[in-house]
Amino acid sequence: MLIGFAGFFGVVFLVVTIACELTGRPALGWALTLLFLVVLVGVLLRQRRAIVRAGQEARSASDAAVTRGGREARSRSGAPVPHDDGSRAAGGDHPAARADVRDR
């Protein structure tokens, strides 16, 4: 959200800076504000990229822990192995997944 806000005002300050330059009014303050906004957008985009990359790495690590050889990880009894966050794969705890509930 902050990226869009800073980007919008960056465009506004670009237009104001160009208008001041063309009309001969002082534009240094506008240009410095524009520079600040451009640097801010760059920093925010870099942080966003790092956050997305960390999320993808965490997701691929948890997927690798759950799957083995392209199949879902299961215990010897055939029950799904729990994910790292404590939930169970394939809805093993869901009442509709139990055989006694499905057969009714």
PDB file of N, CA and C in Angstrom:
ATOM      1  N   MET A   1       0.821  -1.184   0.000  1.00  0.00           N
ATOM      2  CA  MET A   1       0.000   0.000   0.000  1.00  0.00           C
ATOM      3  C   MET A   1       0.866   1.250   0.000  1.00  0.00           C
ATOM      4  N   LEU A   2       1.936   1.223   0.760  1.00  0.00           N
ATOM      5  CA  LEU A   2       2.809   2.391   0.829  1.00  0.00           C
ATOM      6  C   LEU A   2       3.542   2.610  -0.485  1.00  0.00           C
ATOM      7  N   ILE A   3       3.790   1.528  -1.219  1.00  0.00           N
ATOM      8  CA  ILE A   3       4.464   1.665  -2.512  1.00  0.00           C
ATOM      9  C   ILE A   3       3.586   2.466  -3.477  1.00  0.00           C
ATOM     10  N   GLY A   4       2.309   2.160  -3.519  1.00  0.00           N
ATOM     11  CA  GLY A   4       1.391   2.879  -4.393  1.00  0.00           C
ATOM     12  C   GLY A   4       1.223   4.334  -3.988  1.00  0.00           C
ATOM     13  N   PHE A   5       1.165   4.573  -2.692  1.00  0.00           N
ATOM     14  CA  PHE A   5       1.034   5.939  -2.177  1.00  0.00           C
ATOM     15  C   PHE A   5       2.242   6.770  -2.579  1.00  0.00           C
ATOM     16  N   ALA A   6       3.441   6.237  -2.331  1.00  0.00           N
ATOM     17  CA  ALA A   6       4.666   6.962  -2.674  1.00  0.00           C
ATOM     18  C   ALA A   6       4.798   7.110  -4.188  1.00  0.00           C
ATOM     19  N   GLY A   7       4.412   6.087  -4.930  1.00  0.00           N
ATOM     20  CA  GLY A   7       4.478   6.163  -6.389  1.00  0.00           C
ATOM     21  C   GLY A   7       3.538   7.210  -6.956  1.00  0.00           C
ATOM     22  N   PHE A   8       2.336   7.286  -6.415  1.00  0.00           N
ATOM     23  CA  PHE A   8       1.370   8.283  -6.873  1.00  0.00           C
ATOM     24  C   PHE A   8       1.910   9.695  -6.648  1.00  0.00           C
ATOM     25  N   PHE A   9       2.389   9.950  -5.439  1.00  0.00           N
ATOM     26  CA  PHE A   9       2.892  11.288  -5.157  1.00  0.00           C
ATOM     27  C   PHE A   9       4.203  11.558  -5.886  1.00  0.00           C
ATOM     28  N   GLY A  10       4.943  10.518  -6.215  1.00  0.00           N
ATOM     29  CA  GLY A  10       6.131  10.696  -7.048  1.00  0.00           C
ATOM     30  C   GLY A  10       5.764  11.238  -8.416  1.00  0.00           C
ATOM     31  N   VAL A  11       4.710  10.688  -8.992  1.00  0.00           N
ATOM     32  CA  VAL A  11       4.243  11.175 -10.305  1.00  0.00           C
ATOM     33  C   VAL A  11       3.734  12.611 -10.175  1.00  0.00           C
ATOM     34  N   VAL A  12       2.994  12.905  -9.108  1.00  0.00           N
ATOM     35  CA  VAL A  12       2.478  14.268  -8.903  1.00  0.00           C
ATOM     36  C   VAL A  12       3.640  15.246  -8.767  1.00  0.00           C
ATOM     37  N   PHE A  13       4.650  14.897  -7.967  1.00  0.00           N
ATOM     38  CA  PHE A  13       5.784  15.804  -7.777  1.00  0.00           C
ATOM     39  C   PHE A  13       6.622  15.919  -9.049  1.00  0.00           C
ATOM     40  N   LEU A  14       6.653  14.896  -9.883  1.00  0.00           N
ATOM     41  CA  LEU A  14       7.337  14.992 -11.170  1.00  0.00           C
ATOM     42  C   LEU A  14       6.654  16.028 -12.057  1.00  0.00           C
ATOM     43  N   VAL A  15       5.330  15.982 -12.112  1.00  0.00           N
ATOM     44  CA  VAL A  15       4.578  16.949 -12.925  1.00  0.00           C
ATOM     45  C   VAL A  15       4.778  18.364 -12.386  1.00  0.00           C
ATOM     46  N   VAL A  16       4.735  18.530 -11.066  1.00  0.00           N
ATOM     47  CA  VAL A  16       4.912  19.859 -10.475  1.00  0.00           C
ATOM     48  C   VAL A  16       6.325  20.371 -10.740  1.00  0.00           C
ATOM     49  N   THR A  17       7.331  19.498 -10.609  1.00  0.00           N
ATOM     50  CA  THR A  17       8.714  19.907 -10.848  1.00  0.00           C
ATOM     51  C   THR A  17       8.907  20.338 -12.302  1.00  0.00           C
ATOM     52  N   ILE A  18       8.347  19.582 -13.237  1.00  0.00           N
ATOM     53  CA  ILE A  18       8.462  19.948 -14.655  1.00  0.00           C
ATOM     54  C   ILE A  18       7.757  21.271 -14.922  1.00  0.00           C
ATOM     55  N   ALA A  19       6.579  21.441 -14.337  1.00  0.00           N
ATOM     56  CA  ALA A  19       5.843  22.695 -14.536  1.00  0.00           C
ATOM     57  C   ALA A  19       6.625  23.881 -13.968  1.00  0.00           C
ATOM     58  N   CYS A  20       7.246  23.718 -12.809  1.00  0.00           N
ATOM     59  CA  CYS A  20       8.038  24.808 -12.223  1.00  0.00           C
ATOM     60  C   CYS A  20       9.258  25.121 -13.080  1.00  0.00           C
ATOM     61  N   GLU A  21       9.897  24.105 -13.611  1.00  0.00           N
ATOM     62  CA  GLU A  21      11.065  24.323 -14.468  1.00  0.00           C
ATOM     63  C   GLU A  21      10.669  25.062 -15.751  1.00  0.00           C
ATOM     64  N   LEU A  22       9.538  24.701 -16.322  1.00  0.00           N
ATOM     65  CA  LEU A  22       9.113  25.329 -17.574  1.00  0.00           C
ATOM     66  C   LEU A  22       8.649  26.768 -17.383  1.00  0.00           C
ATOM     67  N   THR A  23       8.079  27.082 -16.222  1.00  0.00           N
ATOM     68  CA  THR A  23       7.571  28.440 -15.987  1.00  0.00           C
ATOM     69  C   THR A  23       8.601  29.339 -15.328  1.00  0.00           C
ATOM     70  N   GLY A  24       9.735  28.801 -14.924  1.00  0.00           N
ATOM     71  CA  GLY A  24      10.787  29.627 -14.334  1.00  0.00           C
ATOM     72  C   GLY A  24      10.662  29.820 -12.828  1.00  0.00           C
ATOM     73  N   ARG A  25       9.742  29.130 -12.193  1.00  0.00           N
ATOM     74  CA  ARG A  25       9.625  29.210 -10.728  1.00  0.00           C
ATOM     75  C   ARG A  25      10.676  28.326 -10.078  1.00  0.00           C
ATOM     76  N   PRO A  26      11.008  28.574  -8.815  1.00  0.00           N
ATOM     77  CA  PRO A  26      11.992  27.722  -8.137  1.00  0.00           C
ATOM     78  C   PRO A  26      11.456  26.285  -7.990  1.00  0.00           C
ATOM     79  N   ALA A  27      12.301  25.297  -8.346  1.00  0.00           N
ATOM     80  CA  ALA A  27      11.856  23.913  -8.337  1.00  0.00           C
ATOM     81  C   ALA A  27      12.734  23.019  -7.473  1.00  0.00           C
ATOM     82  N   LEU A  28      13.684  23.592  -6.750  1.00  0.00           N
ATOM     83  CA  LEU A  28      14.613  22.778  -5.977  1.00  0.00           C
ATOM     84  C   LEU A  28      13.900  21.968  -4.897  1.00  0.00           C
ATOM     85  N   GLY A  29      12.995  22.575  -4.168  1.00  0.00           N
ATOM     86  CA  GLY A  29      12.247  21.860  -3.121  1.00  0.00           C
ATOM     87  C   GLY A  29      11.411  20.732  -3.692  1.00  0.00           C
ATOM     88  N   TRP A  30      10.751  21.001  -4.806  1.00  0.00           N
ATOM     89  CA  TRP A  30       9.944  19.968  -5.463  1.00  0.00           C
ATOM     90  C   TRP A  30      10.822  18.823  -5.952  1.00  0.00           C
ATOM     91  N   ALA A  31      11.981  19.171  -6.521  1.00  0.00           N
ATOM     92  CA  ALA A  31      12.882  18.150  -7.051  1.00  0.00           C
ATOM     93  C   ALA A  31      13.472  17.293  -5.928  1.00  0.00           C
ATOM     94  N   LEU A  32      13.811  17.910  -4.803  1.00  0.00           N
ATOM     95  CA  LEU A  32      14.345  17.143  -3.673  1.00  0.00           C
ATOM     96  C   LEU A  32      13.277  16.217  -3.085  1.00  0.00           C
ATOM     97  N   THR A  33      12.045  16.699  -3.033  1.00  0.00           N
ATOM     98  CA  THR A  33      10.951  15.851  -2.557  1.00  0.00           C
ATOM     99  C   THR A  33      10.735  14.681  -3.514  1.00  0.00           C
ATOM    100  N   LEU A  34      10.816  14.954  -4.810  1.00  0.00           N
ATOM    101  CA  LEU A  34      10.698  13.901  -5.807  1.00  0.00           C
ATOM    102  C   LEU A  34      11.822  12.879  -5.654  1.00  0.00           C
ATOM    103  N   LEU A  35      13.031  13.337  -5.417  1.00  0.00           N
ATOM    104  CA  LEU A  35      14.159  12.429  -5.200  1.00  0.00           C
ATOM    105  C   LEU A  35      13.922  11.535  -3.987  1.00  0.00           C
ATOM    106  N   PHE A  36      13.435  12.119  -2.914  1.00  0.00           N
ATOM    107  CA  PHE A  36      13.127  11.342  -1.715  1.00  0.00           C
ATOM    108  C   PHE A  36      12.085  10.261  -2.015  1.00  0.00           C
ATOM    109  N   LEU A  37      11.039  10.608  -2.753  1.00  0.00           N
ATOM    110  CA  LEU A  37       9.986   9.642  -3.070  1.00  0.00           C
ATOM    111  C   LEU A  37      10.497   8.528  -3.979  1.00  0.00           C
ATOM    112  N   VAL A  38      11.365   8.861  -4.926  1.00  0.00           N
ATOM    113  CA  VAL A  38      11.916   7.830  -5.814  1.00  0.00           C
ATOM    114  C   VAL A  38      12.783   6.859  -5.015  1.00  0.00           C
ATOM    115  N   VAL A  39      13.602   7.379  -4.111  1.00  0.00           N
ATOM    116  CA  VAL A  39      14.435   6.517  -3.266  1.00  0.00           C
ATOM    117  C   VAL A  39      13.548   5.671  -2.355  1.00  0.00           C
ATOM    118  N   LEU A  40      12.496   6.252  -1.797  1.00  0.00           N
ATOM    119  CA  LEU A  40      11.574   5.514  -0.938  1.00  0.00           C
ATOM    120  C   LEU A  40      10.911   4.361  -1.693  1.00  0.00           C
ATOM    121  N   VAL A  41      10.449   4.603  -2.904  1.00  0.00           N
ATOM    122  CA  VAL A  41       9.822   3.538  -3.697  1.00  0.00           C
ATOM    123  C   VAL A  41      10.840   2.435  -3.973  1.00  0.00           C
ATOM    124  N   GLY A  42      12.076   2.806  -4.283  1.00  0.00           N
ATOM    125  CA  GLY A  42      13.115   1.812  -4.518  1.00  0.00           C
ATOM    126  C   GLY A  42      13.380   0.948  -3.303  1.00  0.00           C
ATOM    127  N   VAL A  43      13.464   1.562  -2.136  1.00  0.00           N
ATOM    128  CA  VAL A  43      13.692   0.811  -0.890  1.00  0.00           C
ATOM    129  C   VAL A  43      12.502  -0.105  -0.585  1.00  0.00           C
ATOM    130  N   LEU A  44      11.295   0.398  -0.762  1.00  0.00           N
ATOM    131  CA  LEU A  44      10.107  -0.410  -0.496  1.00  0.00           C
ATOM    132  C   LEU A  44      10.005  -1.602  -1.456  1.00  0.00           C
ATOM    133  N   LEU A  45      10.349  -1.402  -2.712  1.00  0.00           N
ATOM    134  CA  LEU A  45      10.320  -2.507  -3.668  1.00  0.00           C
ATOM    135  C   LEU A  45      11.366  -3.562  -3.323  1.00  0.00           C
ATOM    136  N   ARG A  46      12.527  -3.123  -2.863  1.00  0.00           N
ATOM    137  CA  ARG A  46      13.571  -4.067  -2.467  1.00  0.00           C
ATOM    138  C   ARG A  46      13.124  -4.884  -1.249  1.00  0.00           C
ATOM    139  N   GLN A  47      12.500  -4.228  -0.275  1.00  0.00           N
ATOM    140  CA  GLN A  47      11.996  -4.945   0.896  1.00  0.00           C
ATOM    141  C   GLN A  47      10.894  -5.918   0.507  1.00  0.00           C
ATOM    142  N   ARG A  48      10.025  -5.500  -0.386  1.00  0.00           N
ATOM    143  CA  ARG A  48       8.934  -6.384  -0.829  1.00  0.00           C
ATOM    144  C   ARG A  48       9.498  -7.621  -1.506  1.00  0.00           C
ATOM    145  N   ARG A  49      10.509  -7.429  -2.361  1.00  0.00           N
ATOM    146  CA  ARG A  49      11.130  -8.555  -3.039  1.00  0.00           C
ATOM    147  C   ARG A  49      11.746  -9.531  -2.043  1.00  0.00           C
ATOM    148  N   ALA A  50      12.389  -9.011  -0.998  1.00  0.00           N
ATOM    149  CA  ALA A  50      12.999  -9.875   0.012  1.00  0.00           C
ATOM    150  C   ALA A  50      11.940 -10.650   0.786  1.00  0.00           C
ATOM    151  N   ILE A  51      10.820 -10.007   1.083  1.00  0.00           N
ATOM    152  CA  ILE A  51       9.745 -10.673   1.822  1.00  0.00           C
ATOM    153  C   ILE A  51       9.121 -11.774   0.973  1.00  0.00           C
ATOM    154  N   VAL A  52       8.877 -11.488  -0.299  1.00  0.00           N
ATOM    155  CA  VAL A  52       8.290 -12.495  -1.191  1.00  0.00           C
ATOM    156  C   VAL A  52       9.245 -13.668  -1.352  1.00  0.00           C
ATOM    157  N   ARG A  53      10.535 -13.384  -1.522  1.00  0.00           N
ATOM    158  CA  ARG A  53      11.523 -14.452  -1.683  1.00  0.00           C
ATOM    159  C   ARG A  53      11.586 -15.324  -0.430  1.00  0.00           C
ATOM    160  N   ALA A  54      11.545 -14.715   0.743  1.00  0.00           N
ATOM    161  CA  ALA A  54      11.574 -15.490   1.995  1.00  0.00           C
ATOM    162  C   ALA A  54      10.322 -16.361   2.119  1.00  0.00           C
ATOM    163  N   GLY A  55       9.177 -15.852   1.703  1.00  0.00           N
ATOM    164  CA  GLY A  55       7.948 -16.639   1.743  1.00  0.00           C
ATOM    165  C   GLY A  55       7.991 -17.815   0.794  1.00  0.00           C
ATOM    166  N   GLN A  56       8.562 -17.614  -0.394  1.00  0.00           N
ATOM    167  CA  GLN A  56       8.676 -18.704  -1.352  1.00  0.00           C
ATOM    168  C   GLN A  56       9.636 -19.777  -0.846  1.00  0.00           C
ATOM    169  N   GLU A  57      10.750 -19.358  -0.224  1.00  0.00           N
ATOM    170  CA  GLU A  57      11.694 -20.328   0.313  1.00  0.00           C
ATOM    171  C   GLU A  57      11.078 -21.131   1.447  1.00  0.00           C
ATOM    172  N   ALA A  58      10.314 -20.471   2.306  1.00  0.00           N
ATOM    173  CA  ALA A  58       9.663 -21.177   3.412  1.00  0.00           C
ATOM    174  C   ALA A  58       8.615 -22.150   2.888  1.00  0.00           C
ATOM    175  N   ARG A  59       7.876 -21.725   1.870  1.00  0.00           N
ATOM    176  CA  ARG A  59       6.847 -22.583   1.293  1.00  0.00           C
ATOM    177  C   ARG A  59       7.479 -23.800   0.614  1.00  0.00           C
ATOM    178  N   SER A  60       8.569 -23.605  -0.113  1.00  0.00           N
ATOM    179  CA  SER A  60       9.206 -24.736  -0.786  1.00  0.00           C
ATOM    180  C   SER A  60       9.850 -25.672   0.228  1.00  0.00           C
ATOM    181  N   ALA A  61      10.358 -25.133   1.349  1.00  0.00           N
ATOM    182  CA  ALA A  61      10.927 -25.989   2.390  1.00  0.00           C
ATOM    183  C   ALA A  61       9.844 -26.832   3.052  1.00  0.00           C
ATOM    184  N   SER A  62       8.674 -26.246   3.300  1.00  0.00           N
ATOM    185  CA  SER A  62       7.598 -27.024   3.922  1.00  0.00           C
ATOM    186  C   SER A  62       7.034 -28.041   2.932  1.00  0.00           C
ATOM    187  N   ASP A  63       6.978 -27.687   1.638  1.00  0.00           N
ATOM    188  CA  ASP A  63       6.529 -28.651   0.633  1.00  0.00           C
ATOM    189  C   ASP A  63       7.498 -29.825   0.528  1.00  0.00           C
ATOM    190  N   ALA A  64       8.785 -29.539   0.623  1.00  0.00           N
ATOM    191  CA  ALA A  64       9.781 -30.604   0.550  1.00  0.00           C
ATOM    192  C   ALA A  64       9.686 -31.521   1.765  1.00  0.00           C
ATOM    193  N   ALA A  65       9.299 -30.972   2.902  1.00  0.00           N
ATOM    194  CA  ALA A  65       9.173 -31.785   4.109  1.00  0.00           C
ATOM    195  C   ALA A  65       7.932 -32.676   4.036  1.00  0.00           C
ATOM    196  N   VAL A  66       6.894 -32.231   3.341  1.00  0.00           N
ATOM    197  CA  VAL A  66       5.646 -32.986   3.270  1.00  0.00           C
ATOM    198  C   VAL A  66       5.692 -34.029   2.163  1.00  0.00           C
ATOM    199  N   THR A  67       6.271 -33.682   1.041  1.00  0.00           N
ATOM    200  CA  THR A  67       6.288 -34.622  -0.080  1.00  0.00           C
ATOM    201  C   THR A  67       7.636 -35.311  -0.190  1.00  0.00           C
ATOM    202  N   ARG A  68       7.602 -36.542  -0.603  1.00  0.00           N
ATOM    203  CA  ARG A  68       8.825 -37.293  -0.841  1.00  0.00           C
ATOM    204  C   ARG A  68       8.617 -38.073  -2.131  1.00  0.00           C
ATOM    205  N   GLY A  69       9.445 -37.805  -3.120  1.00  0.00           N
ATOM    206  CA  GLY A  69       9.324 -38.520  -4.388  1.00  0.00           C
ATOM    207  C   GLY A  69       8.049 -38.198  -5.134  1.00  0.00           C
ATOM    208  N   GLY A  70       7.502 -37.005  -4.947  1.00  0.00           N
ATOM    209  CA  GLY A  70       6.289 -36.614  -5.645  1.00  0.00           C
ATOM    210  C   GLY A  70       5.019 -37.121  -4.998  1.00  0.00           C
ATOM    211  N   ARG A  71       5.126 -37.877  -3.909  1.00  0.00           N
ATOM    212  CA  ARG A  71       3.935 -38.379  -3.218  1.00  0.00           C
ATOM    213  C   ARG A  71       3.794 -37.674  -1.882  1.00  0.00           C
ATOM    214  N   GLU A  72       2.594 -37.714  -1.353  1.00  0.00           N
ATOM    215  CA  GLU A  72       2.363 -37.134  -0.043  1.00  0.00           C
ATOM    216  C   GLU A  72       3.014 -38.009   1.016  1.00  0.00           C
ATOM    217  N   ALA A  73       3.645 -37.379   1.996  1.00  0.00           N
ATOM    218  CA  ALA A  73       4.295 -38.137   3.055  1.00  0.00           C
ATOM    219  C   ALA A  73       3.238 -38.778   3.950  1.00  0.00           C
ATOM    220  N   ARG A  74       3.378 -40.081   4.180  1.00  0.00           N
ATOM    221  CA  ARG A  74       2.429 -40.809   5.029  1.00  0.00           C
ATOM    222  C   ARG A  74       3.208 -41.670   6.006  1.00  0.00           C
ATOM    223  N   SER A  75       2.597 -41.917   7.153  1.00  0.00           N
ATOM    224  CA  SER A  75       3.217 -42.787   8.144  1.00  0.00           C
ATOM    225  C   SER A  75       2.997 -44.246   7.745  1.00  0.00           C
ATOM    226  N   ARG A  76       3.520 -45.171   8.529  1.00  0.00           N
ATOM    227  CA  ARG A  76       3.355 -46.599   8.204  1.00  0.00           C
ATOM    228  C   ARG A  76       1.900 -47.030   8.243  1.00  0.00           C
ATOM    229  N   SER A  77       1.105 -46.351   9.068  1.00  0.00           N
ATOM    230  CA  SER A  77      -0.315 -46.712   9.139  1.00  0.00           C
ATOM    231  C   SER A  77      -1.113 -46.130   7.975  1.00  0.00           C
ATOM    232  N   GLY A  78      -0.472 -45.267   7.181  1.00  0.00           N
ATOM    233  CA  GLY A  78      -1.157 -44.670   6.042  1.00  0.00           C
ATOM    234  C   GLY A  78      -1.740 -43.306   6.348  1.00  0.00           C
ATOM    235  N   ALA A  79      -1.601 -42.838   7.597  1.00  0.00           N
ATOM    236  CA  ALA A  79      -2.124 -41.526   7.958  1.00  0.00           C
ATOM    237  C   ALA A  79      -1.189 -40.442   7.430  1.00  0.00           C
ATOM    238  N   PRO A  80      -1.732 -39.308   7.023  1.00  0.00           N
ATOM    239  CA  PRO A  80      -0.888 -38.215   6.540  1.00  0.00           C
ATOM    240  C   PRO A  80       0.035 -37.713   7.649  1.00  0.00           C
ATOM    241  N   VAL A  81       1.246 -37.345   7.269  1.00  0.00           N
ATOM    242  CA  VAL A  81       2.216 -36.802   8.222  1.00  0.00           C
ATOM    243  C   VAL A  81       1.889 -35.334   8.428  1.00  0.00           C
ATOM    244  N   PRO A  82       1.901 -34.847   9.686  1.00  0.00           N
ATOM    245  CA  PRO A  82       1.556 -33.439   9.935  1.00  0.00           C
ATOM    246  C   PRO A  82       2.554 -32.481   9.288  1.00  0.00           C
ATOM    247  N   HIS A  83       2.047 -31.312   8.875  1.00  0.00           N
ATOM    248  CA  HIS A  83       2.893 -30.231   8.377  1.00  0.00           C
ATOM    249  C   HIS A  83       3.667 -29.655   9.547  1.00  0.00           C
ATOM    250  N   ASP A  84       4.610 -28.760   9.242  1.00  0.00           N
ATOM    251  CA  ASP A  84       5.392 -28.096  10.281  1.00  0.00           C
ATOM    252  C   ASP A  84       4.532 -27.242  11.204  1.00  0.00           C
ATOM    253  N   ASP A  85       3.415 -26.708  10.686  1.00  0.00           N
ATOM    254  CA  ASP A  85       2.587 -25.825  11.498  1.00  0.00           C
ATOM    255  C   ASP A  85       1.580 -26.599  12.360  1.00  0.00           C
ATOM    256  N   GLY A  86       1.662 -27.920  12.365  1.00  0.00           N
ATOM    257  CA  GLY A  86       0.790 -28.709  13.216  1.00  0.00           C
ATOM    258  C   GLY A  86      -0.474 -29.194  12.538  1.00  0.00           C
ATOM    259  N   SER A  87      -0.803 -28.673  11.361  1.00  0.00           N
ATOM    260  CA  SER A  87      -1.993 -29.147  10.665  1.00  0.00           C
ATOM    261  C   SER A  87      -1.678 -30.469   9.988  1.00  0.00           C
ATOM    262  N   ARG A  88      -2.694 -31.140   9.486  1.00  0.00           N
ATOM    263  CA  ARG A  88      -2.468 -32.442   8.860  1.00  0.00           C
ATOM    264  C   ARG A  88      -2.717 -32.335   7.366  1.00  0.00           C
ATOM    265  N   ALA A  89      -1.923 -33.042   6.596  1.00  0.00           N
ATOM    266  CA  ALA A  89      -2.090 -33.044   5.146  1.00  0.00           C
ATOM    267  C   ALA A  89      -3.355 -33.816   4.776  1.00  0.00           C
ATOM    268  N   ALA A  90      -3.975 -33.459   3.696  1.00  0.00           N
ATOM    269  CA  ALA A  90      -5.153 -34.126   3.123  1.00  0.00           C
ATOM    270  C   ALA A  90      -6.338 -34.152   4.075  1.00  0.00           C
ATOM    271  N   GLY A  91      -6.427 -33.207   4.997  1.00  0.00           N
ATOM    272  CA  GLY A  91      -7.599 -33.080   5.852  1.00  0.00           C
ATOM    273  C   GLY A  91      -7.819 -34.252   6.771  1.00  0.00           C
ATOM    274  N   GLY A  92      -6.763 -34.844   7.303  1.00  0.00           N
ATOM    275  CA  GLY A  92      -6.872 -36.031   8.136  1.00  0.00           C
ATOM    276  C   GLY A  92      -7.689 -35.815   9.399  1.00  0.00           C
ATOM    277  N   ASP A  93      -7.740 -34.623   9.938  1.00  0.00           N
ATOM    278  CA  ASP A  93      -8.500 -34.359  11.153  1.00  0.00           C
ATOM    279  C   ASP A  93      -9.940 -33.955  10.871  1.00  0.00           C
ATOM    280  N   HIS A  94     -10.263 -33.707   9.634  1.00  0.00           N
ATOM    281  CA  HIS A  94     -11.607 -33.278   9.290  1.00  0.00           C
ATOM    282  C   HIS A  94     -12.569 -34.450   9.480  1.00  0.00           C
ATOM    283  N   PRO A  95     -13.733 -34.216  10.122  1.00  0.00           N
ATOM    284  CA  PRO A  95     -14.656 -35.324  10.389  1.00  0.00           C
ATOM    285  C   PRO A  95     -15.084 -36.080   9.138  1.00  0.00           C
ATOM    286  N   ALA A  96     -15.226 -35.411   8.009  1.00  0.00           N
ATOM    287  CA  ALA A  96     -15.667 -36.090   6.790  1.00  0.00           C
ATOM    288  C   ALA A  96     -14.585 -36.999   6.222  1.00  0.00           C
ATOM    289  N   ALA A  97     -13.348 -36.834   6.664  1.00  0.00           N
ATOM    290  CA  ALA A  97     -12.263 -37.667   6.163  1.00  0.00           C
ATOM    291  C   ALA A  97     -12.204 -39.014   6.892  1.00  0.00           C
ATOM    292  N   ARG A  98     -12.897 -39.141   8.018  1.00  0.00           N
ATOM    293  CA  ARG A  98     -12.875 -40.398   8.763  1.00  0.00           C
ATOM    294  C   ARG A  98     -13.796 -41.396   8.098  1.00  0.00           C
ATOM    295  N   ALA A  99     -13.397 -42.651   8.092  1.00  0.00           N
ATOM    296  CA  ALA A  99     -14.143 -43.697   7.402  1.00  0.00           C
ATOM    297  C   ALA A  99     -15.522 -43.927   8.037  1.00  0.00           C
ATOM    298  N   ASP A 100     -15.630 -43.843   9.368  1.00  0.00           N
ATOM    299  CA  ASP A 100     -16.916 -44.101  10.010  1.00  0.00           C
ATOM    300  C   ASP A 100     -17.929 -43.032   9.686  1.00  0.00           C
ATOM    301  N   VAL A 101     -17.500 -41.810   9.409  1.00  0.00           N
ATOM    302  CA  VAL A 101     -18.430 -40.742   9.056  1.00  0.00           C
ATOM    303  C   VAL A 101     -18.845 -40.876   7.597  1.00  0.00           C
ATOM    304  N   ARG A 102     -17.924 -41.264   6.730  1.00  0.00           N
ATOM    305  CA  ARG A 102     -18.243 -41.384   5.306  1.00  0.00           C
ATOM    306  C   ARG A 102     -19.204 -42.525   5.019  1.00  0.00           C
ATOM    307  N   ASP A 103     -19.155 -43.592   5.825  1.00  0.00           N
ATOM    308  CA  ASP A 103     -19.969 -44.769   5.548  1.00  0.00           C
ATOM    309  C   ASP A 103     -21.419 -44.622   6.003  1.00  0.00           C
ATOM    310  N   ARG A 104     -21.729 -43.606   6.737  1.00  0.00           N
ATOM    311  CA  ARG A 104     -23.098 -43.456   7.250  1.00  0.00           C
ATOM    312  C   ARG A 104     -24.049 -43.010   6.202  1.00  0.00           C
TER     313      ARG A 104
END
